[in-house]
XYZ file of C-alpha atoms in Angstrom:
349
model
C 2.770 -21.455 -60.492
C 0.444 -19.463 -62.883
C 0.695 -15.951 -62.889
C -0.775 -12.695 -65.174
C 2.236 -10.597 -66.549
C 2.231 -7.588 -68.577
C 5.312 -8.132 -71.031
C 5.085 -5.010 -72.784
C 2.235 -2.285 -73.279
C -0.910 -3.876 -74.659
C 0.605 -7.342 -74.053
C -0.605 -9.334 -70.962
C -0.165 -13.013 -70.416
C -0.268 -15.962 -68.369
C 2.668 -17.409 -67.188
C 4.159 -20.183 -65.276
C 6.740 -18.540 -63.066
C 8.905 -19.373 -59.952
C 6.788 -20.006 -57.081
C 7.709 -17.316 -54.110
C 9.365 -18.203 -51.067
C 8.788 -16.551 -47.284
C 12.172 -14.299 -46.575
C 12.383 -13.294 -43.062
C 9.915 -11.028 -42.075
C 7.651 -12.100 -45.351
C 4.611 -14.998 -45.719
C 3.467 -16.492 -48.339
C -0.005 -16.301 -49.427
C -2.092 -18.456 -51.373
C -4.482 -16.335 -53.346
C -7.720 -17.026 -53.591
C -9.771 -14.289 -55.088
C -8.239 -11.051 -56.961
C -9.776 -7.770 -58.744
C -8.935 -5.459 -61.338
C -8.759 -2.127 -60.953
C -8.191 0.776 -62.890
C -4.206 1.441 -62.411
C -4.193 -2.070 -63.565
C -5.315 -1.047 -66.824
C -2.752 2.058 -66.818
C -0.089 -0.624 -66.024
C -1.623 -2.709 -69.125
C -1.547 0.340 -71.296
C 1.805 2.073 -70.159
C -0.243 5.175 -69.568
C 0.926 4.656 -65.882
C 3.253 7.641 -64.774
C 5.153 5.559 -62.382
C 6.787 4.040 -65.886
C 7.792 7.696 -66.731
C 9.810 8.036 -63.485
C 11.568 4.962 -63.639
C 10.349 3.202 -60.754
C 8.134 0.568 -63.053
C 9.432 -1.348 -65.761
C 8.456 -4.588 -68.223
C 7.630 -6.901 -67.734
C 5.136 -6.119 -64.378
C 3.213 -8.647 -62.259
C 0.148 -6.837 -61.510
C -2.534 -7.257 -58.463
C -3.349 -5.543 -55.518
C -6.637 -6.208 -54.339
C -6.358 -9.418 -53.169
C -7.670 -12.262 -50.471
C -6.043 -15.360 -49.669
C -4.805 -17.830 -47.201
C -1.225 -18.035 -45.149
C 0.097 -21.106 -46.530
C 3.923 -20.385 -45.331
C 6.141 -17.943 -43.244
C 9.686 -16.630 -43.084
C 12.074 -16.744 -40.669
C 11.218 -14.308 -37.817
C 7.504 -14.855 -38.440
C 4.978 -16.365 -35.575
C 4.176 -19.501 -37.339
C 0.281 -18.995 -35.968
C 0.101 -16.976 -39.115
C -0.563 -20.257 -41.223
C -3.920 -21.176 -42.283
C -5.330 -17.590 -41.563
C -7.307 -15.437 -43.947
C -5.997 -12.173 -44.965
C -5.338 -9.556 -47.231
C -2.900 -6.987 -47.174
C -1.625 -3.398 -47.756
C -0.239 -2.292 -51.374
C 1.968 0.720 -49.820
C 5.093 -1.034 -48.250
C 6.773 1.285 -46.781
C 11.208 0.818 -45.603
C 9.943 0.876 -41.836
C 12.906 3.050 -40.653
C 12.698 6.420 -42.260
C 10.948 9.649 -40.397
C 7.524 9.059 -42.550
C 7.222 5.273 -41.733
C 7.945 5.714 -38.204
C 5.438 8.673 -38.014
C 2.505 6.266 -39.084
C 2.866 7.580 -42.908
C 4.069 4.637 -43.912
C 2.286 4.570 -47.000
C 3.581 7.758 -48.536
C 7.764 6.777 -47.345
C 9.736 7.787 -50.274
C 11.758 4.184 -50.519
C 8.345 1.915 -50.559
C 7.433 -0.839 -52.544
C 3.937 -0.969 -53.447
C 2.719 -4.466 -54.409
C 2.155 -5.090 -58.003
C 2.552 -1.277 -59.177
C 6.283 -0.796 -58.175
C 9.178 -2.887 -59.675
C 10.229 -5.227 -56.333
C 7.135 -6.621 -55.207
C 5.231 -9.098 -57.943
C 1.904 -8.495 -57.662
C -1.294 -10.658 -56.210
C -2.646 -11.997 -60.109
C -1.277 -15.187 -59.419
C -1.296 -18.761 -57.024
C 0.672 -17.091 -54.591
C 1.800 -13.780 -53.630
C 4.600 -12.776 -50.775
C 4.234 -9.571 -48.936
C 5.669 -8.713 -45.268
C 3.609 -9.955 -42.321
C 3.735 -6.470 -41.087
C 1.411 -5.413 -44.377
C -1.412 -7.977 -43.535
C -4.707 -7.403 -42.016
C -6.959 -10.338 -40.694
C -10.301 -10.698 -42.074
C -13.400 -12.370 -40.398
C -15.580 -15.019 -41.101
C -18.428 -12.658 -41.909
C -16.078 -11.154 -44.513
C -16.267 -13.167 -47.008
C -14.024 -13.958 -50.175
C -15.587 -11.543 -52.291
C -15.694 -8.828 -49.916
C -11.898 -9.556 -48.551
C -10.954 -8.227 -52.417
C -12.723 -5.327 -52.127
C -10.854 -3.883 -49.141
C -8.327 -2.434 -50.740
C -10.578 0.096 -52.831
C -12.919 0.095 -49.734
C -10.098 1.485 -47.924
C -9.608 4.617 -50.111
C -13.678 5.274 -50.562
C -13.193 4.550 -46.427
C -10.370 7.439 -45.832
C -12.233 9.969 -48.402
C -15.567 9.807 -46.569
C -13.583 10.722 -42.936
C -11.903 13.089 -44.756
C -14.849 14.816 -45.972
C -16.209 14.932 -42.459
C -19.935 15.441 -43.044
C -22.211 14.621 -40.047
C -25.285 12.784 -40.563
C -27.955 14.636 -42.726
C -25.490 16.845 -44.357
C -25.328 16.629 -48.252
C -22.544 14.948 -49.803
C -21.964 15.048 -53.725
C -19.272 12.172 -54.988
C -18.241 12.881 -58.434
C -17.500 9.683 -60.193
C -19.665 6.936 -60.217
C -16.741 3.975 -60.583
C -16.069 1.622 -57.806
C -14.106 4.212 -55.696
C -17.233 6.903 -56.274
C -19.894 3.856 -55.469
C -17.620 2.751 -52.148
C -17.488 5.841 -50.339
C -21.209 6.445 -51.230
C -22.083 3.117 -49.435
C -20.124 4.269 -46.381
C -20.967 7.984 -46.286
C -25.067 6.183 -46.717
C -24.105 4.342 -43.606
C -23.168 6.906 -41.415
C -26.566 8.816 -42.021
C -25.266 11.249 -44.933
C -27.209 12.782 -47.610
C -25.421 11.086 -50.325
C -25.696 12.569 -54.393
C -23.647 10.990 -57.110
C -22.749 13.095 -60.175
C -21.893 10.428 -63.133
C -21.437 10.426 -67.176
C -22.925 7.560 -68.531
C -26.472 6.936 -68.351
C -25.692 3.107 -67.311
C -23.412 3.914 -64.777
C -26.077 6.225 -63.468
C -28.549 3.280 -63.528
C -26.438 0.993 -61.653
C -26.006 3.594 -59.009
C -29.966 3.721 -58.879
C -30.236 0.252 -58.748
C -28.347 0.134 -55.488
C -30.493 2.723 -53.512
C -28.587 5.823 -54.774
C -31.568 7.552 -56.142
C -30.337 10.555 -56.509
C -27.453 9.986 -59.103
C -27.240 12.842 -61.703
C -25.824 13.902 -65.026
C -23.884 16.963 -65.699
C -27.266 18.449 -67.186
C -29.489 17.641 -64.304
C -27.387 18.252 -61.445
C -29.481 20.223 -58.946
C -28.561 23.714 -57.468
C -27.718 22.706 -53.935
C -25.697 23.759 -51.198
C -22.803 20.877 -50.685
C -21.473 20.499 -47.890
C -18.693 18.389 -49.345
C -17.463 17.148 -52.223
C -15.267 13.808 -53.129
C -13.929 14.201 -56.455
C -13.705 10.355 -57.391
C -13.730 10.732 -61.083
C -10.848 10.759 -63.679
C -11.760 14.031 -65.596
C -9.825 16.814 -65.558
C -12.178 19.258 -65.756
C -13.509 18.126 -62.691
C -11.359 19.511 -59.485
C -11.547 23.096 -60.437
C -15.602 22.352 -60.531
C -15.529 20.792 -57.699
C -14.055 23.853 -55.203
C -16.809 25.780 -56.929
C -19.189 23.259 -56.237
C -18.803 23.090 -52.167
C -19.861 25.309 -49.483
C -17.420 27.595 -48.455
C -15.775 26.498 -45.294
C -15.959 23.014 -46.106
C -14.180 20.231 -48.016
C -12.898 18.481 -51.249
C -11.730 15.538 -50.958
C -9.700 14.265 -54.605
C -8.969 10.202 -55.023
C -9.411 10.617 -58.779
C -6.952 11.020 -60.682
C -6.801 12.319 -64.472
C -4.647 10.997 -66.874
C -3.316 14.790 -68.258
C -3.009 17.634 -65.101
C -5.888 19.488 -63.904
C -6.268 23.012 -62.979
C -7.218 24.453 -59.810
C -7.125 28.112 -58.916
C -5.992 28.772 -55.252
C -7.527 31.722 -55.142
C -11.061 29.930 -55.377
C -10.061 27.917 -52.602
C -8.351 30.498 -50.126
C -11.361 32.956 -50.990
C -13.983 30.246 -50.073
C -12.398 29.327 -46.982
C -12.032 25.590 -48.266
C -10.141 22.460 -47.483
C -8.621 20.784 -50.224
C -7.779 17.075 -49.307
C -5.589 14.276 -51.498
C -6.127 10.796 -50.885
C -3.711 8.509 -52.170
C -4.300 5.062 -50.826
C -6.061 3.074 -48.457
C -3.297 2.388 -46.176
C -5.218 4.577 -42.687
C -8.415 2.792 -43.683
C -8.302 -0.858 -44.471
C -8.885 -1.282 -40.495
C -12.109 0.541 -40.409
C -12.938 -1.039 -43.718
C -12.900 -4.414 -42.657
C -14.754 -3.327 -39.590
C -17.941 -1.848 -41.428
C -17.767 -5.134 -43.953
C -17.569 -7.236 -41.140
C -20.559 -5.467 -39.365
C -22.891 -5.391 -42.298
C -23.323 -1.804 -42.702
C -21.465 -1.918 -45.994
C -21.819 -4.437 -48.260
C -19.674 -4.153 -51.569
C -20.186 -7.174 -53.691
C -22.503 -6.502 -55.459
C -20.120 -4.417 -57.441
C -18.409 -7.468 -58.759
C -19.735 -8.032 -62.094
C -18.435 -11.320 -62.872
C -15.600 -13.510 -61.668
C -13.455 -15.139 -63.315
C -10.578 -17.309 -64.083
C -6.845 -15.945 -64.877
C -7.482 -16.749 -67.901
C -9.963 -13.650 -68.812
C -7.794 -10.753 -67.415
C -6.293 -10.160 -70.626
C -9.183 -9.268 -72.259
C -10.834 -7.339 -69.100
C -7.446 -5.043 -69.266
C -8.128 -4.572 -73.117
C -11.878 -3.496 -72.078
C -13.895 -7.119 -73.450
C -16.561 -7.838 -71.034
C -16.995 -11.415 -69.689
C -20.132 -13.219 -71.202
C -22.800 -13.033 -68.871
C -21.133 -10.158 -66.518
C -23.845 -7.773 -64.571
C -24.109 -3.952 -64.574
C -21.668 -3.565 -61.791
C -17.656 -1.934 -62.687
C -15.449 -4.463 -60.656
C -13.819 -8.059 -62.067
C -12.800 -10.449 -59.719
C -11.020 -13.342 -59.933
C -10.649 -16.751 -58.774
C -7.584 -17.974 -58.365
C -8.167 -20.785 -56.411
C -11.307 -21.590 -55.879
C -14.875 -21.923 -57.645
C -16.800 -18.622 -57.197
C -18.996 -19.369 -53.817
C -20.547 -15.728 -53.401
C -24.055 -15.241 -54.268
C -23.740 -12.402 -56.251
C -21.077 -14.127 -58.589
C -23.900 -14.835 -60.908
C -21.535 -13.371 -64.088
C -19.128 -16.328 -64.038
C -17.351 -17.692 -66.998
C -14.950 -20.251 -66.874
């Protein structure tokens, strides 16, 4: 089967490898529509700090947003399985220790995590295996495009709740990538007061352009009370600002991360009376994530920009654009299937 390796920093390829087979406990999933994401392009450029402690090496199958089909299942697996649409969890946790068995599963110290960590090849390919216990159902009225955006959705999902505004209260999301642009569409759905702060001006305008009106640059950020803040950005200036940013006695919520350590003065937060809050995956909140697609409160495609084939996500990880790709900040592809979504309008084969 075809697959997209990285065989060495900078160097990504596809690959005809050995097609997976269902171990007990595991299925096998026939992938039908993947995205990119942006520890995908750490992994591409080695700038990925799981490579500095030794638990990722070359060459690395990447994906871990993923959709696809049950096409086979191991040995202890209810064969009903087959022929159902899923996607599943990246964090896969050993199941037995005192985390896992506490429902923290996705932060066990012996996990796997699907296409990141060496163990599990990752979802950028025909077929992908993962344990049955990692998957999660996904509707009819979820459809392919959508399915691959769970997976972010969950971490926008679990940084909104962890904000914990009410309706009306004012939220300001730093970052306005597909994490920052996520948890605005769900925090706009439960009734919140949402404000994006963002760098580039067409970043900005695609924020605008779905509803966000009040998206803002650094210079024309307004002086306003916030009663929380999600730090979904990847500056590292950024975490100290935002803990002076929020009202005391509320929260910051971080799911960006910097590439180089950023400072935060405990004082500021102890002396404020705030809540600082790390997010690091969507594990908690791919449930409720599939629920609000499903409903039609949230819909995240159009954040796809194009889709394409395997073919492409060499040049996507080295930054090129697809011909014809929209405004939005997500690539998708198909693995399987011609694009059917309409917003998909960005396709090049």
């Amino acid at each position: 089967m075809r697959a997209l390796v990285l065989v060495a920093p900078g160097e990504a390829e596809v690959q005809d490898v050995p097609a997976p087979v269902a171990a007990p406990g595991d299925v096998v999933v026939d992938v039908q529509r993947a995205g990119v994401c942006g520890t995908d392009v750490e992994l591409y450029t080695g700038e990925m700090q799981y490579f500095h402690d030794g638990v990722t090496t070359y060459p690395v199958r990447i994906g871990h947003e993923w959709m696809g089909t049950v096409s086979a299942v191991g040995e202890g697996v209810d064969p009903g399985w087959i022929g159902v649409r899923v996607t599943g969890d990246t964090m896969l946790g050993c199941g037995r220790c005192r985390r896992c068995l506490g429902g923290y599963q996705h932060v066990c110290a012996f996990r796997g995590e699907l296409g990141i960590r060496d163990g599990r090849p990752g979802a950028l390919a025909e077929q992908v295996a993962v344990p049955v216990t990692s998957l999660h159902r996904l509707p009819d009225a979820v459809g392919d495009a959508a399915g691959a955006l769970v997976e972010p959705g969950g971490n926008a999902f679990r940084s909104v709740e962890a904000a914990a505004v009410a309706p009306g209260e004012r939220l300001l999301i730093a970052g306005a990538g597909t994490i920052g642009l996520l948890a605005a569409m769900f925090a706009r759905a439960r009734g919140v007061d949402v404000h994006l702060l963002g760098r580039s001006e067409r970043s900005l305008g695609f924020a605008r352009s779905l509803g966000f009106a009040q998206a803002w640059s650094d210079d024309d950020l307004p002086d306003l009370p916030w009663d929380a803040v999600i730090d979904a950005s990847n500056a590292p200036q950024l975490p100290a600002r935002a803990v002076e940013l929020v009202e005391p006695g509320r929260r910051v919520v971080y799911v960006g991360l910097a590439g180089s350590p950023s400072l935060v003065d405990t004082r500021a937060i102890a002396l404020a009376d705030v809540t600082a809050v790390g997010i690091l995956s969507a594990s908690p909140g791919l449930a409720g994530t599939i629920a609000a697609y499903a409903s039609g409160a949230v819909d995240p495609t159009p954040l796809v920009a194009a889709t394409v084939d395997l073919a492409h996500v060499p040049g996507i990880l080295a930054g090129i654009r697809p011909d014809g790709a929209g405004p939005g900040p997500k690539f998708h592809i198909a693995i399987r299937d011609a694009p059917q979504d309409g917003q998909d309008q960005g396709v090049s084969r």
